[in-house]
XYZ file of C-alpha atoms in Angstrom:
412
model
C 29.716 134.828 186.220
C 33.114 134.612 188.045
C 31.560 133.114 191.014
C 29.608 130.437 188.015
C 33.255 129.758 186.992
C 34.990 129.049 190.501
C 31.747 126.745 191.575
C 32.109 124.968 187.978
C 35.833 124.528 188.763
C 35.430 122.731 192.031
C 32.678 120.519 190.720
C 34.811 119.554 187.862
C 37.563 118.743 190.483
C 35.815 117.055 192.906
C 34.486 114.506 190.082
C 37.564 113.975 188.929
C 38.713 114.048 192.603
C 35.816 111.006 193.007
C 36.646 109.196 190.009
C 40.649 108.741 191.164
C 39.255 107.783 194.427
C 37.110 104.955 192.225
C 40.480 103.959 191.088
C 41.468 102.371 194.415
C 38.641 99.820 194.409
C 40.560 98.947 191.043
C 43.754 98.721 192.661
C 42.297 96.820 195.400
C 40.311 93.961 192.943
C 43.457 93.856 190.235
C 45.120 92.271 193.620
C 42.660 90.659 194.967
C 42.353 88.629 191.683
C 45.854 88.246 191.460
C 46.597 87.169 195.156
C 45.978 83.074 196.215
C 42.541 83.299 198.376
C 44.435 83.083 201.621
C 45.996 86.612 200.895
C 42.565 88.476 199.537
C 41.130 89.894 202.665
C 44.602 91.382 203.562
C 44.418 93.221 199.577
C 41.438 94.931 200.330
C 42.078 95.671 203.931
C 45.496 97.002 203.353
C 44.500 99.481 199.896
C 41.472 101.063 202.305
C 43.803 101.682 205.338
C 46.281 103.204 203.131
C 44.298 105.428 201.626
C 43.134 106.656 205.295
C 47.251 106.840 206.304
C 47.510 108.503 203.155
C 44.899 111.138 204.087
C 46.444 112.293 207.623
C 50.196 111.871 206.058
C 48.972 114.231 203.374
C 46.948 116.680 205.007
C 48.993 117.274 207.798
C 52.607 116.996 206.330
C 52.850 116.062 202.298
C 50.403 118.920 200.944
C 52.533 121.268 202.437
C 55.800 119.775 201.211
C 54.750 119.811 197.899
C 52.967 123.378 197.893
C 53.872 125.593 201.014
C 49.949 125.263 202.019
C 48.907 124.083 205.610
C 45.197 124.012 206.668
C 45.437 125.154 209.927
C 43.154 128.457 209.515
C 39.382 128.404 210.470
C 37.019 126.911 207.977
C 35.830 130.191 206.918
C 39.623 130.921 205.264
C 40.146 127.243 204.422
C 36.308 127.828 202.012
C 37.945 131.160 200.575
C 34.930 133.197 202.350
C 36.879 134.868 204.747
C 40.041 137.105 204.852
C 43.303 137.537 205.989
C 45.161 140.955 206.665
C 42.501 141.774 203.642
C 43.554 138.940 201.554
C 42.030 135.623 200.456
C 44.503 132.898 201.536
C 42.097 130.356 199.790
C 40.245 130.243 196.395
C 36.598 130.563 196.893
C 33.738 127.882 197.379
C 36.432 125.465 198.942
C 38.569 125.273 195.585
C 41.942 124.713 197.430
C 40.326 122.181 199.459
C 38.738 119.896 196.662
C 42.134 120.588 194.689
C 43.695 118.898 197.861
C 41.114 115.824 197.700
C 42.176 115.509 193.880
C 45.991 115.355 194.379
C 45.702 113.211 197.652
C 44.280 110.601 195.468
C 47.190 110.726 193.371
C 49.431 110.529 196.406
C 47.372 107.881 197.914
C 47.991 105.743 194.608
C 51.760 105.470 195.819
C 50.792 102.949 198.494
C 48.276 101.186 196.312
C 50.921 100.568 193.448
C 53.251 99.361 195.991
C 51.039 97.066 197.730
C 50.738 94.928 194.971
C 54.205 94.098 194.429
C 54.961 93.451 198.166
C 51.845 90.766 198.321
C 51.482 88.058 200.403
C 54.493 88.137 202.733
C 54.792 91.886 204.157
C 53.953 92.679 207.944
C 50.933 95.183 208.265
C 51.806 97.921 210.321
C 55.232 98.313 208.836
C 53.599 98.522 205.784
C 51.459 101.378 206.983
C 54.514 103.063 208.941
C 55.885 103.271 205.219
C 53.314 104.594 203.557
C 52.873 107.490 206.037
C 56.469 108.111 205.505
C 56.602 108.053 201.849
C 52.916 109.629 201.017
C 54.026 112.483 203.618
C 57.430 113.223 202.696
C 59.380 111.225 199.708
C 56.545 111.735 197.088
C 55.564 115.302 198.146
C 59.476 116.441 197.413
C 59.336 115.136 193.772
C 55.646 115.851 193.514
C 56.555 119.830 194.371
C 59.412 119.587 191.906
C 57.673 118.810 189.055
C 54.370 120.556 189.732
C 55.242 123.255 191.816
C 59.125 124.050 190.400
C 60.353 123.560 194.063
C 64.077 123.954 194.510
C 63.928 125.384 190.782
C 63.930 122.389 189.401
C 61.604 123.612 186.363
C 64.017 126.754 185.923
C 67.179 124.357 185.621
C 65.692 121.801 183.086
C 63.965 125.210 180.837
C 67.775 126.801 181.163
C 69.479 123.561 180.155
C 66.929 122.354 177.403
C 64.922 125.454 176.494
C 61.459 123.979 177.630
C 60.535 122.574 181.136
C 60.000 118.800 181.887
C 56.044 118.165 180.822
C 53.994 115.447 183.046
C 50.634 116.105 182.432
C 49.245 113.627 184.496
C 52.028 111.658 186.155
C 53.861 108.825 184.235
C 56.640 109.726 186.201
C 55.675 111.805 189.286
C 53.122 109.299 190.405
C 53.519 105.995 188.234
C 57.467 105.898 187.481
C 57.703 106.673 191.280
C 55.044 104.680 192.414
C 56.852 101.969 190.838
C 60.377 102.437 191.430
C 59.598 102.724 195.264
C 58.121 99.016 194.862
C 61.274 98.271 193.251
C 63.036 98.844 196.549
C 60.044 97.029 198.203
C 60.331 94.273 196.836
C 64.014 93.424 196.483
C 63.852 94.532 200.635
C 61.415 92.293 201.367
C 62.865 88.924 199.325
C 60.606 86.158 197.302
C 57.480 84.558 198.526
C 58.515 80.900 199.526
C 57.888 78.247 197.439
C 58.176 80.508 194.527
C 61.513 78.855 193.173
C 62.848 75.453 193.523
C 66.607 75.625 194.797
C 68.181 75.020 191.541
C 66.385 78.829 190.657
C 63.241 77.310 188.652
C 60.339 79.080 188.744
C 57.045 77.679 190.087
C 53.902 78.916 189.070
C 51.385 80.509 191.589
C 48.096 80.948 189.583
C 45.654 84.125 190.273
C 43.282 83.556 192.417
C 40.430 84.767 190.485
C 39.986 86.084 186.829
C 36.731 88.095 187.201
C 38.219 89.840 190.185
C 41.525 90.438 188.067
C 39.597 91.905 185.400
C 36.766 93.687 187.342
C 39.973 95.671 188.757
C 41.454 96.349 185.676
C 38.049 98.140 184.357
C 37.547 99.924 187.291
C 40.874 101.440 186.622
C 40.439 101.821 182.651
C 37.285 103.926 184.010
C 38.619 105.931 186.600
C 41.853 107.056 184.589
C 39.740 109.078 182.584
C 39.097 111.083 185.405
C 43.126 110.645 186.534
C 43.769 112.299 182.923
C 41.248 114.711 181.844
C 40.769 116.167 185.173
C 44.491 116.874 185.617
C 43.445 120.279 184.011
C 41.762 121.186 187.434
C 39.602 123.607 185.538
C 36.372 123.656 183.327
C 38.225 125.905 180.433
C 41.051 123.525 180.338
C 39.672 120.430 179.836
C 40.266 118.975 176.173
C 38.906 115.889 174.412
C 42.374 115.433 173.226
C 43.351 114.136 176.365
C 40.374 112.053 176.140
C 40.916 110.539 173.228
C 44.921 110.089 173.575
C 43.954 107.844 176.491
C 41.550 105.682 174.808
C 44.075 105.013 171.924
C 47.189 104.495 174.427
C 44.271 101.996 176.552
C 43.900 100.147 173.513
C 47.377 99.912 171.842
C 48.217 98.397 175.239
C 45.651 95.721 175.122
C 46.289 94.425 171.679
C 50.211 94.040 171.886
C 49.994 92.405 175.438
C 47.179 90.028 173.436
C 49.934 89.471 171.212
C 52.914 89.297 173.417
C 51.439 87.639 175.961
C 49.790 84.914 173.855
C 46.166 85.444 175.193
C 47.119 85.532 178.909
C 43.971 87.136 179.990
C 46.163 88.959 183.082
C 48.778 90.213 180.195
C 45.566 91.477 178.526
C 43.661 93.450 181.129
C 47.200 94.505 182.635
C 47.954 95.702 179.328
C 45.322 98.204 179.446
C 46.746 99.292 182.422
C 50.533 99.480 181.034
C 48.986 101.765 177.879
C 47.656 104.354 179.728
C 50.654 104.970 182.356
C 52.550 105.561 179.229
C 50.361 107.694 178.108
C 49.271 110.115 181.261
C 52.546 112.061 181.052
C 51.916 113.688 177.020
C 48.130 112.985 177.138
C 47.782 116.952 176.672
C 50.508 117.293 173.678
C 50.201 113.585 171.855
C 48.446 113.289 168.254
C 45.879 110.447 168.837
C 48.172 108.080 166.537
C 51.359 108.796 168.872
C 49.233 107.544 171.689
C 48.366 104.574 170.171
C 51.926 103.773 169.229
C 52.951 104.785 173.032
C 50.365 102.546 174.538
C 51.195 99.578 171.756
C 54.670 99.802 173.139
C 53.973 99.723 176.954
C 51.826 96.691 176.569
C 54.738 94.706 174.874
C 57.116 96.475 177.868
C 54.969 95.102 180.601
C 54.549 91.521 179.218
C 58.631 91.634 178.606
C 59.300 93.381 181.917
C 57.348 90.909 183.890
C 58.418 87.814 182.653
C 61.902 88.871 182.703
C 61.465 89.825 186.561
C 59.655 86.449 187.392
C 62.110 83.735 185.470
C 65.069 85.825 184.849
C 65.398 88.351 187.398
C 64.196 86.630 190.284
C 62.625 89.550 191.768
C 58.800 88.348 192.804
C 56.610 91.409 191.992
C 53.637 89.726 192.211
C 51.474 91.776 190.478
C 53.882 93.524 188.408
C 53.680 97.039 189.599
C 57.925 97.798 188.808
C 57.016 96.994 184.783
C 53.692 97.960 185.043
C 54.129 101.513 186.757
C 58.007 101.979 186.936
C 59.230 101.083 183.277
C 56.085 102.262 181.199
C 56.035 105.071 183.347
C 59.451 105.995 182.676
C 59.432 105.223 178.875
C 55.539 107.218 178.797
C 57.674 110.351 180.268
C 60.468 109.835 177.744
C 57.859 109.083 174.712
C 56.182 112.502 175.511
C 59.138 114.145 174.737
C 59.157 112.595 171.127
C 55.543 111.710 170.026
C 54.599 115.323 171.830
C 56.928 117.252 169.015
C 55.170 119.023 166.384
C 57.044 117.283 163.743
C 55.357 114.150 164.629
C 51.736 115.716 164.769
C 52.010 116.919 168.439
C 51.148 120.026 170.178
C 54.790 121.059 170.894
C 56.191 122.698 173.713
C 58.586 119.525 174.738
C 61.903 118.503 174.089
C 63.462 115.018 174.095
C 66.679 115.919 176.190
C 64.151 117.637 179.069
C 61.666 114.423 178.851
C 64.906 112.338 179.310
C 66.398 114.265 182.387
C 63.299 114.102 183.923
C 62.240 111.153 183.695
C 65.557 109.384 185.108
C 65.600 111.725 187.508
C 62.488 110.768 188.831
C 63.244 106.783 188.670
C 66.506 107.597 190.399
C 64.818 109.478 193.144
C 62.101 106.700 193.871
C 64.628 103.880 193.540
C 66.776 105.502 196.290
C 63.407 106.161 198.291
C 62.260 102.644 198.070
C 65.540 101.065 199.047
C 66.333 103.669 202.059
C 62.645 103.504 203.400
C 62.156 99.728 203.117
C 65.532 98.707 203.603
C 65.713 100.690 207.039
C 62.376 99.299 208.063
C 63.406 95.624 207.387
C 66.487 96.627 209.768
C 64.987 97.841 212.486
C 60.881 96.634 213.540
C 61.117 94.160 210.606
C 59.368 94.120 207.213
C 58.231 90.713 206.557
C 55.753 87.911 207.975
C 57.161 84.860 209.871
C 57.051 81.467 207.716
C 54.295 79.891 209.677
C 52.016 83.187 208.948
C 52.917 83.572 205.682
C 52.219 79.633 204.894
C 48.909 79.750 206.559
C 48.184 83.382 204.738
C 47.716 87.223 205.688
C 43.995 86.931 205.937
C 44.067 84.623 209.044
C 47.665 85.547 210.330
C 46.701 89.202 210.606
C 42.816 89.923 210.439
C 41.660 86.479 211.745
C 39.250 86.064 209.159
C 39.327 84.664 205.440
C 37.612 86.110 202.211
C 35.050 83.012 202.328
C 34.115 82.270 206.096
C 31.746 79.862 205.740
C 33.900 77.320 203.851
C 36.574 77.896 206.233
C 34.099 76.825 208.597
C 33.109 74.103 207.251
C 36.485 72.668 206.369
C 37.108 73.010 210.092
């Protein structure tokens, strides 16, 4: 029975890893549908290459930073079938390996999030350098603090507020970290040429393909149930509450974004993601009605934040990743300390003070990391494409082929 339980957990976590891996296709097509045609190939290549770089950085450096584990043992030890000095260093059936795979897909979401904010004008290889640094060092530093109590972070919060900081599936650890790093990247990069008039007026740049944008959102929504539900990381820990709360938050975000965004399809499809981002932290402790309210508020917050960024604050965040992941993630981490309370129908075991402290700490840490990493790259090797390359588009300038090669051939 013990062997069956372990094998079941391995399969369970593996399926979660595969579902979250599939979400990266969602990130890709969400960006493909939003950017102009001349940058669609670049969006696809960025996401898959960022994932490859993230895997290398997390395998050799990042996972050890977060959890103090390395993979420099033989395969028999890694799979748990052999012992070292009479002890199994790794769980049987390769459970620790699929756990790494699962957590890697979370880590790789950081550059996938950032990619949408810096689209259409970032140089390719400097961004890959940033990915390696962020996934290898900065992200796992905070991941280990929250999910492994590194530096006594959770002990400190529990000592102050009576309970630890709760982030079940990463509203803060993944989404807020990615979104607030993206803010530093977007500001360091600057606005796209032609985005604003000389007097500061906003010039509209429509999405290139609404069906692709919608497809990206749908793929992310489906994969999100692996992201959230399988964060339990064992069959015994699985609960339908997480699934239903994720569902309610998603539909709450859709409906409020529909109203606040005045039927705009971009807002509607991103509203679903806003709700899912916000519910991650408390999906295992909220009442479904609390999750619905959280998701609904996130949908409005995304629409407001996106409009403010583009029209008033002149932050040219192409996909709105700071409002979507940064703002909604921060709000969701804090909301866990409200709707997770027993007094509001939640499971309890959370505190508003602990959630506020942990959430704000994550946002501040990520914002500093974003400005440091991208600011350093900007001042050294350069972060932005030349004016000519930006005008021609990243597809031709970087990859030497467009999304529709036959059309390009006819045009020439």
